[in-house]
Amino acid sequence: MLQTHQNPVYEYARSPDQDAATPVHHPLIVVGAGPVGMAAGLDAATQGIPAVILDDNNTVSVGSRAVCYAKRALEILDRLGCGQRMVDKGITWNLGKVFFRDDQVYSFNLLPESDHHRPAFINLQQYYLEEYMVNQIERSPQLDLRWKSRVIAVQDEDDRVRIRVETPEGEYSLTCDYLVVADGANSGIRKMMGLESSGQVFQDRFLIADVVMESDFPPERWFWFDPPFHKGGSTLLHRQADNVWRIDFQLGWDADPEEEKKPENVIPRLKAMLGEDTRFDLEWTSVYTFQCRRMDRFRHGRLFFVGDAAHQVSPFGARGANSGFQDTDNLLWKIKLVLEEQAPDSLLDSYDTERVPAADENILNSTRSTDFITPKSKVSHIFRDATLLLAEEYPFARSLVNSGRLSVPSVYRNSPLNTPDTEIFDSPMQPGTPSTDAPVNDDAWFLQQIANNRFNGLYFSQSAGSLNSDEQAILSNLASDSPVPLNLLVVDLDPAASCPAGVAPIRDSKGLLKQRFDGRPGTFYLFRPDQHVSARWRQLEPKKVAQALARATGRS
Amino acid sequence: MIETRKLNTQPALKRPDDFYNALVDMHRELNEEQSQLANAKLILLLANHIGDEEALEEALKIAAEGLG
């Protein structure tokens, strides 16, 4: 098979920790250098926490695997320093098309609103993402990524976690304050700890084929139900970087995975789909089944399970890796505050409170998509086909067609860290919501301005262009008295207007901050370090901001 | 019997015999499989027309009442 990509081999290197007389202590150890584990490590470093990342392998993902990265994941990767390379190399797409048998049923645009920095989705082979993350980790003096290092024992002691690591040169022990477990769907540590992940196994098999071809197919997501070239099944076509195309065939439960992935069986399927005359090369094939399941809790003492180790979904909807990034995005700022004794240990419980419902939301959505794509009973098959038959001409039915509800970030609606709204806002940016984006300043974006791993405040002043003396005093005190690092931004201050220390102006270059946040005069938004809205008011009252900060950091 | 709050279970069709006949008539030229598909399409069309989630939930409950 042709290879457009050569997997790098990362050398095992002996760590001085292996020669220490007693186990060396680290604040944070991450197990697993997949995308989510590396995101945890990079997030730690951006927060200023040194971290060790252990991986039992010595290369990146074999095969393209997770290919769809959603807007929110890209925004998180921006904060971690890898977003731009992803977007530069990846294939940007917003449009999806759905076909039933011979006909196009409808198309959808995932990002109907313009003026966001990042697109709805990019497609990129997982190995590129992992390489970019490894490169970024290698640049950080605070991170130590150790290859060929398998964790073989974990002990959660009262004040620390003790682990045993196996390397090509023998075993050694380490201790840490917190262990982030990112060792994947078959998490060895989960099993070691006697913990379960329970849910539903789907009785179906899917064939993935990555093919290399020069083609003028547009960069869109094409999904076929029961197409003429693959009767009775579904098929998905997606473009990746380097002219590699991902094609996914539903095979049914009785298919023999070893037989199906042989080129002599894959190629006829592809020819039926692409046409006899289309020239292509097969790059990678794989047959997969999937489960939708999660652990009861993701926090176990000083251990935090993230990504597939904590929860698994079907691939429809791209909710695997994308939700894993939201896990670490949620967790690391909390660990930072607790390590620095700016927040109590109980703040870390909110990782469960916020991410368990998020996992349920992802599982629910991906289960429903799976049920639509592969109906489990005759009657659900009939309803599925009835929906698709109606959808081509009758718009109402299009909203029922479910070829995957594509990943959108979870809103932590009921989080105890939120300060609930008490006033009316004509903006969906309610507490618990990840912030929207907007162009600001000169060629910059709002989310970049609040990607500083601190709490941020956004203020729309009483009178346009300036701050009165009360406002100046309040903002100045907020900045200096905050118990946790807090940055304050004031919208559209005149260049000559006075601006107190700790407060920075931000220019609403297209008026979209005001529009998207319903920023009437006096409005103040408080954002957490993960860019989720924590509270918002129509008037700036220091006491309320202090209370909201206390809530958001688990101090009340 | 299930009490309903939103779903009208009182007579609302002006010419009930005509509707009933049209409903059965719709299936006259259809085979078993086509009939099932037509029924499913009909349910989807009517559900969307009704739109009210509570009324639909009540209808779903009554439809399955005493069957399973």
XYZ file of C-alpha atoms in Angstrom:
624
model
C 0.000 0.000 0.000
C 1.066 3.554 -0.724
C 2.158 5.676 2.213
C 1.728 9.438 2.240
C 3.052 9.599 5.762
C 5.984 8.030 7.557
C 5.450 7.544 11.272
C 8.307 8.990 13.304
C 10.023 6.776 15.864
C 10.740 8.513 19.134
C 13.723 7.151 21.000
C 13.403 5.893 24.508
C 15.669 7.996 26.740
C 16.757 7.158 30.244
C 15.403 9.603 32.796
C 17.502 10.694 35.796
C 14.442 9.681 37.822
C 15.343 6.064 37.110
C 18.611 6.451 39.022
C 17.177 8.323 42.009
C 17.539 6.665 45.409
C 13.916 7.360 46.311
C 10.945 7.859 43.978
C 11.014 11.340 42.479
C 7.902 13.430 43.035
C 6.129 15.416 40.282
C 3.050 17.589 40.668
C 1.388 15.989 37.673
C 1.860 12.808 35.683
C -0.154 12.014 32.577
C -0.470 8.443 31.388
C -0.880 8.126 27.629
C 0.471 10.312 24.841
C -2.538 10.202 22.539
C -4.166 13.494 21.606
C -6.007 13.841 24.908
C -3.064 12.880 27.123
C -0.808 15.286 25.262
C -3.480 17.989 25.547
C -3.428 17.424 29.315
C 0.359 17.799 29.355
C 0.370 20.895 27.165
C -2.435 22.424 29.191
C -0.463 21.806 32.384
C 2.552 23.577 30.888
C 0.516 26.578 29.749
C -0.844 26.811 33.293
C 2.719 26.708 34.604
C 2.586 23.190 36.052
C 5.522 20.930 35.186
C 4.318 17.521 34.011
C 5.646 14.124 33.039
C 3.850 12.265 30.231
C 4.339 8.517 29.984
C 3.541 6.419 26.930
C 4.085 2.721 26.396
C 4.709 3.179 22.675
C 7.256 5.197 20.679
C 5.338 6.704 17.796
C 2.161 8.521 16.832
C -1.176 7.069 15.738
C -0.870 4.264 13.203
C -3.487 5.042 10.558
C -5.495 8.215 10.291
C -8.052 7.289 13.004
C -9.755 10.416 14.408
C -9.996 12.830 11.478
C -12.641 15.439 12.312
C -11.692 18.252 14.661
C -14.453 20.600 15.689
C -14.332 24.359 16.180
C -14.148 24.098 19.966
C -11.307 21.576 19.811
C -9.388 23.936 17.519
C -9.955 26.797 19.943
C -8.599 24.669 22.770
C -5.639 23.634 20.593
C -5.070 27.333 19.884
C -4.643 27.887 23.592
C -2.216 24.956 23.671
C -0.213 26.322 20.735
C -1.159 23.721 18.066
C -4.299 25.185 16.505
C -2.734 27.099 13.626
C -0.695 24.156 12.334
C -3.847 22.030 12.417
C -5.811 24.540 10.390
C -2.927 25.129 7.960
C -2.530 21.444 7.209
C -6.137 20.347 7.626
C -9.035 20.485 5.216
C -11.582 23.069 6.269
C -15.198 22.166 5.693
C -18.562 23.446 6.810
C -20.885 21.708 4.384
C -22.425 18.261 4.698
C -24.525 16.433 2.116
C -26.861 13.525 2.717
C -27.870 11.036 0.029
C -30.505 8.305 0.054
C -30.190 5.637 -2.652
C -29.648 7.575 -5.900
C -30.617 11.026 -4.730
C -29.246 13.875 -2.690
C -31.698 14.404 0.142
C -30.365 17.659 1.517
C -27.265 19.562 2.578
C -26.392 21.450 5.734
C -23.943 24.163 6.720
C -22.477 23.655 10.155
C -21.315 27.225 10.630
C -24.033 29.492 9.337
C -22.557 32.516 11.135
C -19.457 34.264 9.792
C -16.750 36.130 11.723
C -15.463 33.282 13.838
C -11.744 32.589 13.910
C -12.114 28.829 13.522
C -14.286 26.893 11.085
C -16.934 24.379 12.133
C -14.594 21.508 11.310
C -11.305 20.558 9.819
C -10.308 17.093 8.748
C -6.804 15.941 9.464
C -5.201 12.575 10.029
C -4.651 11.954 13.725
C -0.930 11.320 13.249
C -0.375 14.915 12.136
C -2.113 16.265 15.210
C -0.023 13.995 17.411
C 3.199 15.062 15.695
C 2.350 18.717 16.212
C 1.628 18.026 19.838
C 4.883 16.125 20.308
C 6.757 19.048 18.698
C 5.040 21.487 21.028
C 5.826 19.315 24.055
C 9.483 19.090 23.016
C 9.638 22.882 23.004
C 8.370 23.163 26.570
C 10.997 22.952 29.316
C 8.241 22.070 31.765
C 7.221 18.895 29.979
C 8.972 15.577 29.940
C 7.508 13.019 27.531
C 8.911 9.558 28.208
C 8.405 6.949 25.500
C 8.415 3.185 26.057
C 7.300 3.755 29.619
C 4.405 1.583 30.708
C 2.631 2.107 34.003
C 2.300 -1.295 35.649
C 1.074 -0.365 39.121
C -0.839 2.536 40.642
C -1.390 3.227 44.298
C -3.542 6.120 45.447
C -2.096 7.087 48.823
C -3.624 9.795 50.999
C -1.333 12.593 50.010
C 0.050 11.338 46.706
C -0.179 8.770 43.944
C 2.601 6.217 43.624
C 3.164 4.540 40.274
C 5.496 1.879 38.959
C 6.869 2.362 35.468
C 8.316 -0.340 33.222
C 10.918 0.640 30.628
C 13.320 -1.205 28.310
C 15.912 -0.653 31.077
C 13.869 -1.936 33.979
C 11.328 -0.545 36.381
C 11.229 2.512 38.606
C 8.748 4.328 40.818
C 7.431 7.875 40.790
C 5.020 9.829 42.916
C 2.754 12.721 41.982
C 0.048 14.930 43.407
C -2.348 14.082 40.606
C -2.452 11.416 37.933
C -4.275 12.146 34.681
C -5.257 8.860 33.060
C -5.452 9.121 29.277
C -4.581 5.571 28.285
C -7.488 5.098 25.918
C -10.614 3.026 25.506
C -9.017 -0.124 26.903
C -7.448 1.790 29.774
C -4.996 -0.459 31.586
C -5.152 1.744 34.652
C -8.928 1.570 34.779
C -8.645 -2.213 34.874
C -5.795 -2.127 37.383
C -7.955 -0.046 39.697
C -10.878 -2.457 39.285
C -13.029 0.279 37.747
C -15.531 -0.301 34.993
C -16.840 1.562 32.039
C -20.313 0.341 31.237
C -22.797 0.901 28.456
C -23.924 -0.451 25.143
C -21.996 -2.481 22.557
C -23.309 -2.017 19.026
C -23.567 -5.100 16.886
C -22.236 -3.702 13.677
C -18.951 -3.530 11.855
C -17.548 -0.707 9.798
C -14.741 -0.746 7.280
C -12.473 2.272 7.027
C -10.458 2.746 3.888
C -8.083 5.641 3.393
C -7.432 6.108 -0.291
C -5.089 8.463 -2.065
C -6.579 10.028 -5.158
C -6.543 13.191 -7.179
C -10.174 14.129 -7.235
C -12.329 17.127 -7.734
C -14.809 16.113 -5.034
C -15.345 19.205 -2.897
C -14.157 19.249 0.730
C -17.520 18.294 2.184
C -18.906 15.495 4.306
C -20.916 13.163 2.076
C -23.089 10.581 3.725
C -25.064 7.929 1.846
C -27.886 5.844 3.194
C -28.391 2.659 1.165
C -26.426 3.863 -1.881
C -26.543 1.973 -5.189
C -22.841 1.085 -4.825
C -23.276 -0.341 -1.325
C -26.833 -1.612 -1.058
C -28.322 -1.919 2.366
C -25.433 -0.182 4.121
C -24.306 3.357 4.737
C -21.167 5.054 3.432
C -19.284 8.168 4.467
C -16.771 10.086 2.360
C -14.442 12.684 3.826
C -11.394 14.444 2.537
C -8.214 14.600 4.606
C -4.868 16.274 3.980
C -2.422 15.068 1.248
C -5.263 14.005 -1.103
C -6.166 11.215 1.275
C -9.857 10.375 1.409
C -11.545 8.602 4.264
C -14.273 6.200 3.192
C -16.309 4.382 5.751
C -18.563 1.431 4.830
C -21.101 -0.105 7.147
C -20.636 -3.868 6.835
C -23.107 -5.437 9.250
C -22.365 -7.672 12.215
C -21.737 -10.879 10.253
C -18.834 -9.484 8.248
C -15.446 -11.086 8.795
C -13.083 -8.251 9.757
C -9.887 -10.011 8.623
C -11.357 -10.819 5.209
C -12.995 -7.434 4.727
C -9.875 -5.399 5.206
C -7.854 -7.314 2.609
C -7.156 -5.095 -0.403
C -8.686 -7.652 -2.797
C -12.002 -7.211 -0.970
C -11.763 -3.477 -0.323
C -10.815 -2.434 -3.855
C -13.997 -3.761 -5.549
C -16.095 -1.828 -3.015
C -14.153 1.331 -3.768
C -14.414 0.834 -7.528
C -18.175 0.422 -7.233
C -18.296 3.706 -5.383
C -15.707 5.799 -7.189
C -16.198 4.376 -10.668
C -14.066 1.854 -12.558
C -11.951 4.576 -14.142
C -11.034 6.556 -11.049
C -7.393 6.096 -10.159
C -6.683 5.638 -6.498
C -4.285 3.935 -4.142
C -5.254 2.256 -0.935
C -3.334 3.614 2.039
C -4.850 2.117 5.161
C -7.759 -0.113 6.071
C -9.292 -1.062 9.344
C -12.484 -2.732 10.525
C -14.005 -1.471 13.721
C -16.914 -2.021 16.062
C -17.835 0.398 18.763
C -19.377 0.922 22.140
C -21.078 3.786 23.881
C -20.100 3.635 27.529
C -18.617 5.565 30.401
C -17.236 5.192 33.889
C -19.580 6.049 36.777
C -17.236 8.802 37.885
C -14.148 10.257 36.219
C -12.466 11.370 39.425
C -11.157 8.706 41.750
C -9.255 10.382 44.556
C -6.127 11.786 42.985
C -6.770 10.077 39.658
C -8.607 11.790 36.825
C -9.761 9.774 33.837
C -9.986 11.729 30.576
C -10.928 11.008 26.961
C -11.681 7.465 25.829
C -10.437 6.031 29.129
C -13.399 7.743 30.810
C -16.033 7.578 28.076
C -16.498 6.171 24.616
C -18.905 7.027 21.840
C -19.642 5.810 18.334
C -17.685 7.697 15.693
C -20.784 9.351 14.203
C -20.661 12.940 15.297
C -16.904 13.162 15.896
C -17.487 13.281 19.610
C -14.518 11.181 20.731
C -11.317 13.193 20.521
C -13.298 16.437 20.452
C -14.877 15.714 23.813
C -11.557 14.484 25.208
C -10.062 17.932 24.615
C -12.962 19.435 26.505
C -12.140 17.122 29.420
C -8.608 18.399 29.798
C -9.733 21.960 29.058
C -12.073 21.600 32.033
C -9.642 19.875 34.367
C -6.254 21.526 34.157
C -7.089 25.061 35.313
C -8.767 23.508 38.333
C -5.726 21.386 39.145
C -3.580 24.490 38.833
C -5.679 26.480 41.335
C -5.775 23.582 43.789
C -2.031 22.932 43.527
C -1.400 26.600 44.244
C -3.863 26.536 47.142
C -6.055 29.166 45.538
C -8.989 26.771 45.543
C -10.046 23.859 47.751
C -9.734 20.246 46.672
C -13.520 20.147 46.223
C -13.139 22.257 43.070
C -11.793 19.101 41.438
C -15.098 17.335 42.099
C -16.643 19.727 39.613
C -14.689 17.909 36.906
C -17.178 15.076 37.463
C -20.147 17.388 37.912
C -19.443 19.059 34.581
C -17.900 16.368 32.426
C -20.096 13.385 33.343
C -23.258 15.088 32.010
C -21.207 16.171 28.981
C -20.272 12.534 28.360
C -23.918 11.543 28.708
C -24.882 14.174 26.165
C -22.295 12.833 23.734
C -23.336 9.236 24.347
C -27.002 10.123 23.864
C -26.315 11.931 20.601
C -24.022 9.324 19.174
C -26.358 6.487 20.205
C -29.264 8.180 18.470
C -27.205 8.715 15.323
C -26.176 5.081 15.385
C -29.777 3.974 15.752
C -30.752 6.066 12.736
C -27.822 4.934 10.598
C -28.129 1.270 11.521
C -31.752 0.686 12.570
C -32.084 -2.149 15.054
C -35.591 -3.339 14.202
C -37.812 -3.625 11.152
C -40.061 -0.829 12.338
C -37.194 1.570 13.042
C -35.892 0.769 9.559
C -39.271 1.725 8.100
C -39.341 5.026 9.971
C -35.770 5.720 8.907
C -36.595 5.171 5.230
C -39.842 7.129 5.529
C -37.890 10.078 6.956
C -35.331 9.946 4.162
C -38.011 9.667 1.474
C -39.757 12.757 2.817
C -36.585 14.754 3.401
C -35.775 15.403 -0.215
C -38.886 17.509 -0.779
C -40.298 18.315 2.645
C -38.045 20.452 4.820
C -39.511 19.291 8.142
C -38.148 15.781 7.627
C -34.570 17.019 7.155
C -34.354 17.885 10.817
C -35.149 14.250 11.618
C -32.414 12.831 9.371
C -29.549 11.864 11.625
C -26.287 11.016 9.892
C -24.370 12.120 12.977
C -25.050 15.126 15.190
C -21.655 16.716 14.872
C -19.729 17.665 17.949
C -20.614 20.901 19.641
C -19.214 21.736 23.053
C -21.295 20.965 26.098
C -22.885 23.765 28.045
C -22.442 23.237 31.797
C -25.983 24.428 32.415
C -26.436 23.078 35.917
C -22.911 23.441 37.168
C -22.531 24.549 40.791
C -19.697 26.787 39.587
C -22.137 28.989 37.659
C -23.777 32.069 39.046
C -27.251 31.854 37.509
C -28.670 34.748 35.521
C -30.944 37.142 37.391
C -31.443 39.525 34.490
C -32.637 39.247 30.913
C -30.075 38.880 28.127
C -30.734 38.638 24.430
C -27.705 36.401 24.009
C -27.300 32.630 24.339
C -24.101 33.162 26.356
C -25.700 31.981 29.584
C -23.480 30.825 32.480
C -21.856 27.480 31.695
C -21.579 28.185 27.950
C -18.202 28.201 26.167
C -17.648 31.719 24.911
C -18.502 32.660 21.366
C -15.877 34.359 19.229
C -15.767 37.702 17.411
C -13.203 39.782 15.550
C -11.504 42.328 17.814
C -8.667 44.848 17.628
C -6.607 44.577 14.429
C -6.935 41.136 12.868
C -7.372 39.478 16.238
C -10.080 37.402 17.845
C -11.895 37.605 21.128
C -11.091 34.036 22.168
C -7.379 34.787 21.749
C -7.722 37.627 24.233
C -9.144 35.321 26.886
C -6.799 32.380 26.202
C -4.509 33.452 29.041
C -5.424 30.656 31.497
C -6.852 33.217 33.881
C -10.311 34.417 34.747
C -11.358 37.229 32.435
C -13.913 39.987 32.704
C -15.489 41.759 29.744
C -17.045 45.115 30.448
C -19.282 47.313 28.276
C -18.911 50.753 29.856
C -21.822 53.018 30.858
C -20.942 55.711 28.380
C -19.319 54.931 25.059
C -15.550 55.332 24.871
C -14.742 56.129 28.491
C -14.928 54.955 32.089
C -16.290 57.225 34.812
C -14.456 57.461 38.106
C -16.731 54.884 39.810
C -16.156 52.391 37.055
C -12.425 53.024 37.166
C -12.323 52.481 40.914
C -14.365 49.273 40.759
C -12.337 47.776 37.913
C -9.073 48.753 39.502
C -10.081 47.112 42.793
C -11.339 44.003 41.047
C -8.029 43.581 39.269
C -5.921 44.121 42.363
C -8.071 42.365 44.990
C -9.056 39.259 43.081
C -8.085 36.089 44.964
C -7.322 34.428 41.641
C -5.644 35.938 38.585
C -8.222 38.087 36.794
C -7.816 40.027 33.559
C -10.230 42.802 32.720
C -11.161 43.967 29.244
C -13.173 47.092 28.490
C -14.912 47.335 25.129
C -14.223 50.245 22.785
C -12.356 52.676 25.031
C -11.145 55.805 23.269
C -7.354 55.785 22.932
C -7.176 58.880 25.138
C -9.531 57.555 27.854
C -7.946 56.673 31.166
C -7.729 53.019 31.923
C -6.755 51.768 35.377
C -3.914 49.331 35.990
C -4.829 45.708 35.321
C -7.442 46.729 32.775
C -6.966 46.550 29.021
C -9.065 48.010 26.230
C -10.506 45.781 23.530
C -11.855 47.101 20.249
C -15.091 45.596 19.006
C -13.978 45.955 15.403
C -17.209 44.745 13.790
C -19.617 45.454 16.629
C -20.084 41.714 17.087
C -18.970 41.503 20.715
C -21.786 43.839 21.541
C -24.214 41.887 19.404
C -23.221 38.373 20.455
C -23.083 39.171 24.184
C -25.989 41.637 24.115
C -23.510 44.137 25.503
C -25.728 47.023 26.534
C -24.002 49.732 28.626
C -23.028 48.432 32.070
C -22.964 44.746 31.077
C -20.211 42.641 32.624
C -19.300 39.038 31.752
C -17.030 36.839 33.828
C -15.216 33.979 32.072
C -13.416 31.019 33.607
C -9.904 30.097 32.462
C -11.475 27.502 30.107
C -13.412 30.344 28.459
C -16.811 29.201 29.716
C -19.058 31.984 30.958
C -19.241 31.937 34.731
C -21.619 34.842 35.364
C -23.038 37.976 33.727
C -24.788 41.062 34.977
C -26.325 44.259 33.669
C -24.402 46.269 36.213
C -20.882 46.012 37.563
C -21.098 45.252 41.281
C -17.837 44.253 42.934
C -19.501 42.158 45.622
C -21.333 40.063 43.069
C -18.185 39.541 41.029
C -16.325 38.432 44.168
C -19.119 35.981 45.011
C -19.142 34.622 41.464
C -15.374 34.146 41.549
C -15.696 32.315 44.857
C -18.355 30.027 43.393
C -16.398 29.389 40.222
C -13.373 28.322 42.258
C -15.278 26.106 44.685
C -14.818 28.461 47.630
C -18.523 28.867 48.328
C -57.732 4.911 29.787
C -55.192 7.721 29.702
C -56.220 11.247 30.656
C -54.952 13.850 28.195
C -54.149 17.480 28.737
C -53.166 18.566 25.248
C -54.325 15.872 22.893
C -57.881 16.277 21.702
C -59.616 12.895 22.018
C -63.067 14.274 21.330
C -64.525 14.004 17.786
C -62.917 16.614 15.517
C -63.393 15.221 12.019
C -66.323 16.753 10.186
C -66.876 13.736 7.971
C -65.380 10.800 9.849
C -66.524 8.173 7.360
C -64.881 10.013 4.492
C -61.543 10.245 6.309
C -61.632 6.613 7.390
C -62.358 5.554 3.850
C -59.535 7.738 2.483
C -57.121 6.259 4.988
C -57.905 2.686 4.006
C -58.063 3.688 0.375
C -54.542 5.058 0.488
C -53.307 1.499 0.968
C -55.423 -0.086 -1.769
C -52.689 -0.251 -4.407
C -49.851 -0.798 -1.944
C -48.210 -4.035 -0.924
C -47.445 -4.829 2.723
C -44.060 -3.130 2.700
C -45.288 -0.028 0.887
C -48.207 0.237 3.285
C -45.898 0.252 6.247
C -43.792 2.935 4.642
C -46.862 5.034 3.826
C -48.075 4.701 7.431
C -44.692 5.810 8.720
C -44.662 8.817 6.399
C -48.156 9.694 7.494
C -47.195 9.584 11.165
C -44.174 11.797 10.555
C -46.206 14.329 8.558
C -48.951 14.507 11.151
C -46.526 14.651 14.096
C -44.775 17.616 12.541
C -48.104 19.303 11.843
C -49.185 18.863 15.460
C -45.822 20.057 16.719
C -46.876 20.074 20.363
C -44.534 17.700 22.212
C -46.911 17.068 25.053
C -49.798 16.187 22.728
C -47.504 13.834 20.832
C -46.315 12.129 24.007
C -49.913 11.600 25.043
C -50.708 10.121 21.650
C -47.693 7.783 21.866
C -48.851 6.550 25.268
C -52.420 5.930 24.148
C -51.251 4.168 20.983
C -49.207 1.642 22.963
C -51.681 1.333 25.846
C -52.548 -2.232 26.685
C -50.393 -3.670 23.898
C -47.008 -4.568 25.274
